[in-house]
């Protein structure tokens, strides 16, 4: 293991720190004893250059635009596996060995899709216009009260039950958030349908089509829609130590119930500059309203005196095309060819935004490219998913990643409670 020497030019003192080797990506300076050794803090607001943990789950190369889950590129995984396969992969470390194993795991998730009757009654207290991310965060927190004996369940070592339970239930919660908001009756999961098909069935199932709000009539759920949603969820499954995953790990570090930690991750993901961006992309395209207004909005995005930012563009880590956006762009084109597309005027605006931004020096100099949210918002619209469900669907996708990260944290015997320091500027 190499070392790095730090010289304090004020005192002339020098200090040596170990360099931590990693299997991919940048090394890290082991600063865990920095304060103890030097009496000085490191300062890195937003943690742009700081590793808060060791992990083996996902790897991101921001320069190359690369994302791997446990060493396998996402481009390979989306081609050959279902989302429930990837859930198994992330929480247990193994991909299904065969069709039978894949089906067995998917069946387990379906059986876990039913909600406690008391949990369903919680929907009565939420106003129709409640944002589903607020509802989801509350429901997941309440889920911890229904499994209070969790710590005694004896599986705290591998947390598999905890993970499979919440991965199984989250699609039902998301579907019920929408059904509740339009006054439609809840539909029980149908265990003869796959995990993804079940979600679309609970979301759209009859007598939904009689509702004036309805955005779909009585229609069969197509294989193409199931395949598209599978890919979208796989691409969202994990993404290193982003804001919401860091929140889950930080809250888990206090020893709290896993579902309380995940509930906090849902709240963090809701933010419009994080997971909430997919919903904001659609609202922004509608705000732009016409292709001829695009240049005006791009100018606003570049104006330092204007807080307007181009939703779906830029990323803390990717200074190249988000690899997930590339896969989604191909998926969008495939759906277009099959006639599954959003209203053409919105599609034209999105295309113009992308063209202008990608050719503009302001965006190129700053490495601002379309990210996962730019295309997921467009595709979910084409799939006729209600806009307010875009971020809840991000929650569905990220659930296995949060569980895997939480398991990794809790299984680490050296994991400590998160407790950053501060640069004090007060009196
Ligand atoms: C996700 O971290 C993850 O992995 C998250 C995520 C995941 O899978 O978990 O990938 C999911 O959150 C994707 C990001 C979705 N958010 C958006 O699309 C919202 C729009 N994007 C921006 O808000 C912004 O790009 C962030 C928040 C994503 C990244 O912000 P950073 O890293 O703090 O970038 P920055 O603010 O330091 O910006 C650097 C420069 C600044 O200009 P200068 O001060 O250098 O002149 O780029 C500018 C910014 O003003 N900039 C933008 C911009 N994003 C950055 N200018 C206009 N529009 C934008 N979208």
Short mmCIF file of C-alpha atoms and ligand atoms in Angstrom, two decimals:
data_model
loop_
_atom_site.label_atom_id
_atom_site.label_comp_id
_atom_site.label_asym_id
_atom_site.label_seq_id
_atom_site.Cartn_x
_atom_site.Cartn_y
_atom_site.Cartn_z
CA UNK A 1 0.00 0.00 0.00
CA UNK A 2 1.48 3.41 -0.98
CA UNK A 3 1.55 6.52 1.18
CA UNK A 4 1.11 10.27 0.67
CA UNK A 5 2.91 13.00 2.62
CA UNK A 6 1.11 16.14 3.77
CA UNK A 7 3.23 19.17 4.72
CA UNK A 8 1.73 21.93 6.82
CA UNK A 9 3.55 24.97 5.46
CA UNK A 10 2.49 27.05 8.47
CA UNK A 11 4.23 24.77 10.95
CA UNK A 12 6.66 22.93 8.64
CA UNK A 13 5.36 19.65 10.08
CA UNK A 14 4.82 16.73 7.66
CA UNK A 15 2.49 13.80 8.04
CA UNK A 16 2.26 10.50 6.18
CA UNK A 17 -1.04 8.84 5.28
CA UNK A 18 -1.73 5.45 3.67
CA UNK A 19 -3.17 5.29 0.16
CA UNK A 20 -6.02 2.76 0.05
CA UNK A 21 -5.90 0.50 -2.99
CA UNK A 22 -9.13 -0.31 -4.82
CA UNK A 23 -10.02 -2.80 -7.55
CA UNK A 24 -11.19 -0.02 -9.92
CA UNK A 25 -11.08 3.75 -10.05
CA UNK A 26 -9.15 6.31 -7.99
CA UNK A 27 -7.17 5.38 -4.86
CA UNK A 28 -8.15 7.07 -1.59
CA UNK A 29 -6.06 8.74 1.09
CA UNK A 30 -6.92 7.18 4.44
CA UNK A 31 -7.82 10.35 6.34
CA UNK A 32 -9.67 8.54 9.14
CA UNK A 33 -6.93 9.66 11.58
CA UNK A 34 -6.31 13.10 9.97
CA UNK A 35 -7.74 15.12 12.84
CA UNK A 36 -6.14 12.92 15.50
CA UNK A 37 -2.75 13.24 13.77
CA UNK A 38 -2.79 16.87 12.60
CA UNK A 39 -5.54 18.61 14.62
CA UNK A 40 -6.94 19.73 11.26
CA UNK A 41 -10.19 18.74 9.48
CA UNK A 42 -10.57 18.05 5.76
CA UNK A 43 -13.23 20.18 4.07
CA UNK A 44 -15.29 18.82 1.14
CA UNK A 45 -18.85 20.24 1.04
CA UNK A 46 -21.09 17.84 -0.98
CA UNK A 47 -18.38 15.18 -0.60
CA UNK A 48 -17.38 15.51 -4.28
CA UNK A 49 -13.89 14.14 -3.52
CA UNK A 50 -14.63 12.06 -0.43
CA UNK A 51 -15.24 8.31 -0.08
CA UNK A 52 -17.51 7.70 2.91
CA UNK A 53 -17.37 3.91 2.75
CA UNK A 54 -15.93 0.88 1.00
CA UNK A 55 -18.34 -0.89 -1.34
CA UNK A 56 -18.47 -3.74 -3.85
CA UNK A 57 -21.93 -3.12 -5.28
CA UNK A 58 -21.77 -0.65 -8.19
CA UNK A 59 -18.90 1.10 -9.90
CA UNK A 60 -19.18 4.34 -11.89
CA UNK A 61 -16.51 5.75 -14.20
CA UNK A 62 -17.69 9.35 -14.70
CA UNK A 63 -15.13 10.15 -17.39
CA UNK A 64 -15.80 7.05 -19.52
CA UNK A 65 -19.52 7.05 -18.78
CA UNK A 66 -19.45 3.51 -17.38
CA UNK A 67 -21.68 1.80 -14.78
CA UNK A 68 -21.15 -1.75 -13.50
CA UNK A 69 -23.24 -3.75 -11.01
CA UNK A 70 -20.87 -6.13 -9.18
CA UNK A 71 -18.44 -5.86 -12.07
CA UNK A 72 -20.93 -6.45 -14.91
CA UNK A 73 -21.74 -3.56 -17.31
CA UNK A 74 -25.39 -2.51 -17.16
CA UNK A 75 -25.55 -2.79 -20.96
CA UNK A 76 -25.07 -6.57 -20.61
CA UNK A 77 -27.44 -6.94 -17.67
CA UNK A 78 -30.39 -5.17 -19.34
CA UNK A 79 -30.03 -7.41 -22.39
CA UNK A 80 -30.14 -10.74 -20.57
CA UNK A 81 -31.94 -10.39 -17.23
CA UNK A 82 -35.21 -9.26 -15.70
CA UNK A 83 -35.43 -6.64 -12.98
CA UNK A 84 -36.25 -9.31 -10.38
CA UNK A 85 -33.07 -11.17 -11.46
CA UNK A 86 -31.10 -7.99 -10.76
CA UNK A 87 -32.83 -7.61 -7.37
CA UNK A 88 -31.61 -11.10 -6.45
CA UNK A 89 -28.14 -10.27 -7.83
CA UNK A 90 -27.76 -7.10 -5.77
CA UNK A 91 -29.11 -8.34 -2.44
CA UNK A 92 -27.65 -11.87 -2.48
CA UNK A 93 -24.64 -11.47 -4.79
CA UNK A 94 -25.77 -14.17 -7.23
CA UNK A 95 -27.61 -13.98 -10.51
CA UNK A 96 -30.20 -16.75 -11.00
CA UNK A 97 -28.42 -19.84 -12.38
CA UNK A 98 -31.35 -20.83 -14.60
CA UNK A 99 -34.96 -20.08 -15.58
CA UNK A 100 -36.25 -22.02 -12.58
CA UNK A 101 -34.25 -19.97 -10.07
CA UNK A 102 -35.31 -16.78 -11.83
CA UNK A 103 -38.99 -17.78 -11.68
CA UNK A 104 -38.75 -18.87 -8.02
CA UNK A 105 -37.36 -15.49 -6.97
CA UNK A 106 -39.93 -13.58 -9.02
CA UNK A 107 -42.69 -15.74 -7.48
CA UNK A 108 -41.40 -14.94 -3.98
CA UNK A 109 -41.59 -11.21 -4.74
CA UNK A 110 -45.15 -11.61 -6.05
CA UNK A 111 -46.25 -13.42 -2.88
CA UNK A 112 -44.72 -10.63 -0.83
CA UNK A 113 -46.64 -8.01 -2.83
CA UNK A 114 -49.72 -8.05 -0.55
CA UNK A 115 -50.10 -5.21 1.96
CA UNK A 116 -51.25 -5.53 5.58
CA UNK A 117 -54.91 -4.37 5.80
CA UNK A 118 -53.91 -1.72 8.35
CA UNK A 119 -51.35 -0.33 5.89
CA UNK A 120 -54.04 -0.02 3.22
CA UNK A 121 -56.24 1.93 5.63
CA UNK A 122 -53.45 4.50 5.91
CA UNK A 123 -54.37 5.74 2.44
CA UNK A 124 -57.60 7.16 3.90
CA UNK A 125 -55.65 9.85 5.73
CA UNK A 126 -53.74 11.10 2.67
CA UNK A 127 -55.33 13.95 0.66
CA UNK A 128 -56.02 13.03 -3.00
CA UNK A 129 -53.38 15.51 -4.11
CA UNK A 130 -50.72 14.11 -1.74
CA UNK A 131 -47.47 13.64 -3.64
CA UNK A 132 -46.85 9.87 -3.78
CA UNK A 133 -43.27 10.32 -2.58
CA UNK A 134 -44.58 11.68 0.73
CA UNK A 135 -47.06 8.79 0.92
CA UNK A 136 -44.40 6.19 0.11
CA UNK A 137 -41.98 7.52 2.70
CA UNK A 138 -44.74 7.38 5.34
CA UNK A 139 -45.90 3.89 4.32
CA UNK A 140 -42.37 2.45 4.42
CA UNK A 141 -41.76 3.98 7.81
CA UNK A 142 -45.02 2.43 9.07
CA UNK A 143 -43.92 -0.90 7.58
CA UNK A 144 -41.26 -0.96 10.32
CA UNK A 145 -44.05 -1.00 12.94
CA UNK A 146 -45.56 -4.13 11.35
CA UNK A 147 -42.28 -6.02 11.60
CA UNK A 148 -41.12 -4.83 15.00
CA UNK A 149 -39.68 -8.24 15.84
CA UNK A 150 -37.38 -7.69 12.90
CA UNK A 151 -34.28 -7.63 15.08
CA UNK A 152 -35.31 -11.03 16.55
CA UNK A 153 -36.20 -12.57 13.24
CA UNK A 154 -32.85 -14.27 13.34
CA UNK A 155 -32.01 -13.28 9.82
CA UNK A 156 -30.36 -10.00 10.79
CA UNK A 157 -27.16 -11.55 9.46
CA UNK A 158 -28.19 -11.69 5.86
CA UNK A 159 -31.25 -9.44 5.89
CA UNK A 160 -32.71 -11.37 2.96
CA UNK A 161 -36.24 -11.43 4.37
CA UNK A 162 -36.12 -7.68 5.04
CA UNK A 163 -35.00 -6.96 1.49
CA UNK A 164 -37.35 -9.33 -0.36
CA UNK A 165 -40.32 -8.13 1.67
CA UNK A 166 -39.93 -4.45 0.83
CA UNK A 167 -38.91 -5.10 -2.81
CA UNK A 168 -42.10 -7.19 -3.10
CA UNK A 169 -44.37 -4.57 -1.52
CA UNK A 170 -43.14 -1.32 -3.07
CA UNK A 171 -44.88 -1.80 -6.50
CA UNK A 172 -48.20 -2.38 -4.71
CA UNK A 173 -47.70 0.77 -2.64
CA UNK A 174 -46.87 2.81 -5.76
CA UNK A 175 -49.89 1.50 -7.67
CA UNK A 176 -52.16 2.17 -4.67
CA UNK A 177 -50.86 5.74 -4.34
CA UNK A 178 -52.19 6.41 -7.81
CA UNK A 179 -55.43 4.44 -7.46
CA UNK A 180 -56.14 6.28 -4.20
CA UNK A 181 -55.48 9.68 -5.81
CA UNK A 182 -58.11 9.05 -8.52
CA UNK A 183 -60.63 7.31 -6.25
CA UNK A 184 -60.16 3.93 -7.90
CA UNK A 185 -60.46 0.71 -5.87
CA UNK A 186 -57.25 -1.11 -4.96
CA UNK A 187 -56.56 -4.26 -6.95
CA UNK A 188 -54.93 -7.15 -5.15
CA UNK A 189 -51.67 -8.45 -6.71
CA UNK A 190 -52.29 -11.36 -9.10
CA UNK A 191 -49.54 -13.90 -8.43
CA UNK A 192 -50.03 -15.42 -11.87
CA UNK A 193 -48.51 -12.24 -13.33
CA UNK A 194 -44.79 -11.41 -13.29
CA UNK A 195 -43.48 -8.78 -10.88
CA UNK A 196 -43.54 -6.01 -13.52
CA UNK A 197 -46.81 -7.03 -15.21
CA UNK A 198 -48.43 -7.17 -11.78
CA UNK A 199 -47.47 -3.55 -11.15
CA UNK A 200 -49.02 -2.37 -14.43
CA UNK A 201 -52.11 -4.51 -13.72
CA UNK A 202 -52.57 -3.03 -10.21
CA UNK A 203 -52.06 0.43 -11.70
CA UNK A 204 -54.41 0.13 -14.69
CA UNK A 205 -56.76 -2.69 -13.92
CA UNK A 206 -60.52 -2.35 -14.43
CA UNK A 207 -62.77 -0.54 -13.33
CA UNK A 208 -60.10 2.11 -13.70
CA UNK A 209 -61.13 2.86 -17.27
CA UNK A 210 -64.46 4.40 -16.15
CA UNK A 211 -62.70 7.20 -14.26
CA UNK A 212 -62.78 10.67 -15.81
CA UNK A 213 -59.11 11.17 -14.88
CA UNK A 214 -58.17 7.95 -16.56
CA UNK A 215 -55.36 8.21 -19.03
CA UNK A 216 -55.86 4.72 -20.34
CA UNK A 217 -58.93 2.82 -21.35
CA UNK A 218 -59.28 -0.89 -20.80
CA UNK A 219 -56.19 -2.16 -22.57
CA UNK A 220 -54.06 -5.23 -22.45
CA UNK A 221 -50.59 -4.80 -20.97
CA UNK A 222 -48.17 -5.39 -23.86
CA UNK A 223 -44.94 -7.39 -23.71
CA UNK A 224 -43.16 -4.28 -25.01
CA UNK A 225 -44.35 -2.21 -22.04
CA UNK A 226 -43.26 -4.95 -19.60
CA UNK A 227 -39.85 -5.16 -21.32
CA UNK A 228 -39.46 -1.36 -21.28
CA UNK A 229 -40.31 -1.07 -17.58
CA UNK A 230 -37.94 -3.95 -16.78
CA UNK A 231 -35.09 -2.08 -18.47
CA UNK A 232 -35.93 1.23 -16.78
CA UNK A 233 -35.96 -0.39 -13.32
CA UNK A 234 -32.70 -2.30 -13.95
CA UNK A 235 -30.97 0.94 -14.96
CA UNK A 236 -32.09 2.59 -11.70
CA UNK A 237 -31.17 -0.32 -9.41
CA UNK A 238 -28.02 1.11 -7.84
CA UNK A 239 -25.64 4.01 -8.36
CA UNK A 240 -22.90 4.18 -5.75
CA UNK A 241 -23.05 6.70 -2.92
CA UNK A 242 -25.53 9.22 -4.36
CA UNK A 243 -27.45 11.53 -2.02
CA UNK A 244 -30.31 9.13 -1.20
CA UNK A 245 -28.11 6.04 -0.83
CA UNK A 246 -25.78 8.00 1.45
CA UNK A 247 -28.88 9.01 3.43
CA UNK A 248 -29.91 5.34 3.79
CA UNK A 249 -26.42 4.40 5.00
CA UNK A 250 -26.17 7.38 7.34
CA UNK A 251 -29.53 6.63 8.97
CA UNK A 252 -28.70 2.90 9.14
CA UNK A 253 -25.46 3.81 10.93
CA UNK A 254 -27.50 4.83 14.01
CA UNK A 255 -28.74 1.22 14.34
CA UNK A 256 -32.34 2.07 13.43
CA UNK A 257 -34.84 -0.33 11.80
CA UNK A 258 -33.88 -0.90 8.12
CA UNK A 259 -37.26 0.37 6.88
CA UNK A 260 -36.78 3.64 8.77
CA UNK A 261 -33.47 4.07 6.91
CA UNK A 262 -35.12 3.30 3.56
CA UNK A 263 -37.99 5.68 4.32
CA UNK A 264 -35.41 8.47 4.72
CA UNK A 265 -33.82 7.47 1.40
CA UNK A 266 -37.21 7.91 -0.31
CA UNK A 267 -37.45 11.44 1.07
CA UNK A 268 -33.94 12.27 -0.13
CA UNK A 269 -34.60 10.88 -3.61
CA UNK A 270 -37.72 13.08 -3.95
CA UNK A 271 -35.60 16.21 -4.45
CA UNK A 272 -35.91 17.81 -7.94
CA UNK A 273 -32.13 17.86 -8.40
CA UNK A 274 -31.97 14.15 -7.55
CA UNK A 275 -34.56 11.50 -8.32
CA UNK A 276 -37.34 14.11 -8.65
CA UNK A 277 -35.67 15.36 -11.85
CA UNK A 278 -37.55 12.86 -14.05
CA UNK A 279 -40.88 14.42 -13.08
CA UNK A 280 -39.39 17.92 -13.43
CA UNK A 281 -38.15 17.08 -16.96
CA UNK A 282 -41.74 16.58 -18.11
CA UNK A 283 -43.03 19.63 -16.30
CA UNK A 284 -40.18 21.64 -17.85
CA UNK A 285 -40.93 20.39 -21.39
CA UNK A 286 -44.54 21.46 -20.86
CA UNK A 287 -43.35 24.83 -19.49
CA UNK A 288 -41.20 25.35 -22.61
CA UNK A 289 -44.39 24.54 -24.52
CA UNK A 290 -43.09 25.10 -28.03
CA UNK A 291 -39.93 24.30 -30.00
CA UNK A 292 -39.48 28.03 -30.72
CA UNK A 293 -39.09 28.72 -26.97
CA UNK A 294 -36.19 26.27 -26.49
CA UNK A 295 -33.40 28.80 -27.14
CA UNK A 296 -34.90 31.18 -24.55
CA UNK A 297 -34.90 28.45 -21.87
CA UNK A 298 -31.37 27.31 -22.76
CA UNK A 299 -30.26 30.93 -22.31
CA UNK A 300 -31.93 30.97 -18.88
CA UNK A 301 -30.12 27.73 -17.93
CA UNK A 302 -26.80 29.45 -18.75
CA UNK A 303 -27.66 32.71 -16.94
CA UNK A 304 -25.97 32.81 -13.53
CA UNK A 305 -28.59 35.27 -12.32
CA UNK A 306 -31.37 32.85 -13.15
CA UNK A 307 -31.95 29.85 -10.87
CA UNK A 308 -33.44 27.94 -13.82
CA UNK A 309 -31.55 24.72 -14.57
CA UNK A 310 -32.07 22.31 -17.42
CA UNK A 311 -33.67 19.29 -15.74
CA UNK A 312 -32.27 15.95 -16.89
CA UNK A 313 -28.88 17.48 -17.72
CA UNK A 314 -25.63 17.35 -15.75
CA UNK A 315 -24.39 14.99 -13.10
CA UNK A 316 -22.00 15.13 -10.13
CA UNK A 317 -20.05 12.13 -11.40
CA UNK A 318 -20.75 11.71 -15.14
CA UNK A 319 -18.88 14.33 -17.15
CA UNK A 320 -19.75 12.27 -20.20
CA UNK A 321 -22.99 10.74 -21.44
CA UNK A 322 -24.73 8.88 -18.56
CA UNK A 323 -24.55 5.25 -19.80
CA UNK A 324 -28.08 4.72 -18.55
CA UNK A 325 -29.26 7.61 -20.74
CA UNK A 326 -27.64 5.92 -23.75
CA UNK A 327 -29.55 2.67 -23.12
CA UNK A 328 -32.77 4.62 -22.55
CA UNK A 329 -32.24 6.65 -25.74
CA UNK A 330 -32.09 3.38 -27.72
CA UNK A 331 -35.17 2.11 -25.87
CA UNK A 332 -37.01 5.36 -26.65
CA UNK A 333 -36.25 4.93 -30.37
CA UNK A 334 -37.44 1.28 -30.24
CA UNK A 335 -40.71 2.34 -28.61
CA UNK A 336 -41.10 5.19 -31.14
CA UNK A 337 -40.90 2.67 -33.96
CA UNK A 338 -43.68 0.67 -32.29
CA UNK A 339 -45.82 3.78 -31.97
CA UNK A 340 -45.33 4.02 -28.20
CA UNK A 341 -44.33 7.66 -27.87
CA UNK A 342 -45.31 10.80 -26.06
CA UNK A 343 -47.20 13.63 -27.79
CA UNK A 344 -45.17 14.69 -30.80
CA UNK A 345 -44.94 18.35 -29.74
CA UNK A 346 -43.28 17.29 -26.45
CA UNK A 347 -41.03 14.87 -28.31
CA UNK A 348 -39.99 17.64 -30.70
CA UNK A 349 -39.20 19.97 -27.80
CA UNK A 350 -37.14 17.25 -26.04
CA UNK A 351 -35.21 16.56 -29.21
CA UNK A 352 -34.51 20.27 -29.74
CA UNK A 353 -33.40 20.73 -26.12
CA UNK A 354 -30.95 17.86 -26.48
CA UNK A 355 -29.62 19.09 -29.84
CA UNK A 356 -29.09 22.67 -28.63
CA UNK A 357 -27.56 21.69 -25.27
CA UNK A 358 -25.17 19.13 -26.77
CA UNK A 359 -23.85 21.68 -29.27
CA UNK A 360 -23.58 24.59 -26.81
CA UNK A 361 -20.11 25.39 -25.35
CA UNK A 362 -21.58 26.23 -21.92
CA UNK A 363 -22.81 22.62 -21.54
CA UNK A 364 -19.84 21.02 -23.28
CA UNK A 365 -17.24 22.89 -21.20
CA UNK A 366 -18.99 21.78 -17.99
CA UNK A 367 -19.53 18.18 -19.08
CA UNK A 368 -23.31 18.60 -18.91
CA UNK A 369 -24.94 15.73 -20.80
CA UNK A 370 -28.38 14.15 -20.64
CA UNK A 371 -28.65 11.95 -17.54
CA UNK A 372 -30.91 9.01 -16.71
CA UNK A 373 -33.78 11.31 -15.73
CA UNK A 374 -33.96 13.08 -19.10
CA UNK A 375 -34.94 9.92 -20.94
CA UNK A 376 -36.77 8.08 -18.19
CA UNK A 377 -39.25 10.96 -17.97
CA UNK A 378 -39.81 10.80 -21.74
CA UNK A 379 -40.22 7.01 -21.86
CA UNK A 380 -42.52 6.84 -18.83
CA UNK A 381 -44.72 9.44 -20.53
CA UNK A 382 -44.76 7.31 -23.69
CA UNK A 383 -45.82 4.35 -21.49
CA UNK A 384 -48.69 6.51 -20.19
CA UNK A 385 -47.43 6.39 -16.61
CA UNK A 386 -48.83 9.37 -14.63
CA UNK A 387 -46.11 12.03 -14.20
CA UNK A 388 -46.43 12.06 -10.41
CA UNK A 389 -45.42 8.37 -10.39
CA UNK A 390 -42.09 8.93 -12.17
CA UNK A 391 -40.05 9.33 -8.99
CA UNK A 392 -41.94 6.56 -7.16
CA UNK A 393 -40.92 4.31 -10.06
CA UNK A 394 -37.34 5.45 -9.46
CA UNK A 395 -37.90 4.24 -5.84
CA UNK A 396 -39.04 0.84 -7.19
CA UNK A 397 -35.89 0.61 -9.29
CA UNK A 398 -33.52 1.75 -6.52
CA UNK A 399 -35.05 -0.42 -3.78
CA UNK A 400 -32.71 -3.42 -4.36
CA UNK A 401 -29.72 -1.06 -4.39
CA UNK A 402 -30.73 0.56 -1.10
CA UNK A 403 -31.25 -2.87 0.46
CA UNK A 404 -27.87 -4.09 -0.84
CA UNK A 405 -26.08 -0.96 0.44
CA UNK A 406 -27.83 -1.22 3.82
CA UNK A 407 -26.89 -4.92 4.10
CA UNK A 408 -23.29 -4.08 3.18
CA UNK A 409 -23.18 -1.38 5.85
CA UNK A 410 -24.78 -3.51 8.57
CA UNK A 411 -22.52 -6.49 7.84
CA UNK A 412 -19.40 -4.36 8.15
CA UNK A 413 -18.05 -4.94 11.70
CA UNK A 414 -16.04 -1.68 11.45
CA UNK A 415 -19.01 0.47 10.34
CA UNK A 416 -19.33 3.55 12.59
CA UNK A 417 -22.10 6.05 13.17
CA UNK A 418 -21.86 8.84 10.59
CA UNK A 419 -20.66 12.00 12.31
CA UNK A 420 -18.99 14.60 9.99
CA UNK A 421 -17.33 17.72 11.47
CA UNK A 422 -17.66 21.38 10.41
CA UNK A 423 -15.67 24.50 9.63
CA UNK A 424 -17.00 26.82 12.33
CA UNK A 425 -17.40 30.46 11.26
CA UNK A 426 -19.67 31.59 14.05
CA UNK A 427 -18.95 33.85 17.02
C1 LIG B 1 -29.73 11.82 -10.29
O1 LIG B 1 -25.57 11.15 -7.87
C2 LIG B 1 -26.22 10.30 -8.51
O2 LIG B 1 -25.73 9.23 -8.87
C3 LIG B 1 -27.68 10.63 -8.76
C4 LIG B 1 -28.41 9.76 -9.75
C5 LIG B 1 -28.64 8.36 -9.20
O3 LIG B 1 -28.77 7.43 -10.01
O4 LIG B 1 -28.81 8.24 -7.95
O5 LIG B 1 -27.64 9.65 -10.95
C6 LIG B 1 -29.78 10.34 -10.09
O6 LIG B 1 -29.94 12.54 -9.36
C7 LIG B 1 -29.36 12.37 -11.63
C8 LIG B 1 -29.28 13.93 -11.66
C9 LIG B 1 -30.70 14.46 -11.85
N1 LIG B 1 -30.76 15.91 -11.63
C10 LIG B 1 -31.02 16.76 -12.63
O7 LIG B 1 -31.15 16.42 -13.81
C11 LIG B 1 -31.17 18.21 -12.18
C12 LIG B 1 -30.36 19.13 -13.08
N2 LIG B 1 -28.93 18.90 -12.82
C13 LIG B 1 -28.26 19.80 -11.90
O8 LIG B 1 -29.05 20.25 -10.85
C14 LIG B 1 -26.84 19.33 -11.56
O9 LIG B 1 -26.24 18.98 -12.74
C15 LIG B 1 -26.65 18.20 -10.57
C16 LIG B 1 -27.34 18.45 -9.29
C17 LIG B 1 -27.12 16.90 -11.14
C18 LIG B 1 -25.14 18.08 -10.31
O10 LIG B 1 -24.78 19.22 -9.65
P1 LIG B 1 -23.25 19.49 -9.24
O11 LIG B 1 -22.37 18.31 -9.44
O12 LIG B 1 -23.27 20.12 -7.90
O13 LIG B 1 -22.83 20.48 -10.37
P2 LIG B 1 -22.57 21.95 -10.11
O14 LIG B 1 -23.77 22.57 -9.48
O15 LIG B 1 -21.26 22.06 -9.42
O16 LIG B 1 -22.50 22.47 -11.62
C19 LIG B 1 -21.27 22.64 -12.26
C20 LIG B 1 -21.55 23.77 -13.26
C21 LIG B 1 -22.15 25.02 -12.59
O17 LIG B 1 -21.82 26.14 -13.39
P3 LIG B 1 -20.48 26.99 -13.01
O18 LIG B 1 -20.65 27.41 -11.55
O19 LIG B 1 -19.31 26.08 -13.23
O20 LIG B 1 -20.52 28.18 -13.96
O21 LIG B 1 -22.55 23.32 -14.20
C22 LIG B 1 -23.71 24.12 -14.07
C23 LIG B 1 -23.65 24.80 -12.72
O22 LIG B 1 -24.38 26.02 -12.72
N3 LIG B 1 -24.85 23.19 -14.18
C24 LIG B 1 -25.96 23.44 -14.87
C25 LIG B 1 -26.74 22.28 -14.77
N4 LIG B 1 -26.10 21.39 -14.00
C26 LIG B 1 -24.93 21.96 -13.63
N5 LIG B 1 -26.37 24.52 -15.59
C27 LIG B 1 -27.60 24.42 -16.20
N6 LIG B 1 -28.38 23.30 -16.13
C28 LIG B 1 -28.00 22.23 -15.43
N7 LIG B 1 -28.78 21.15 -15.38
#
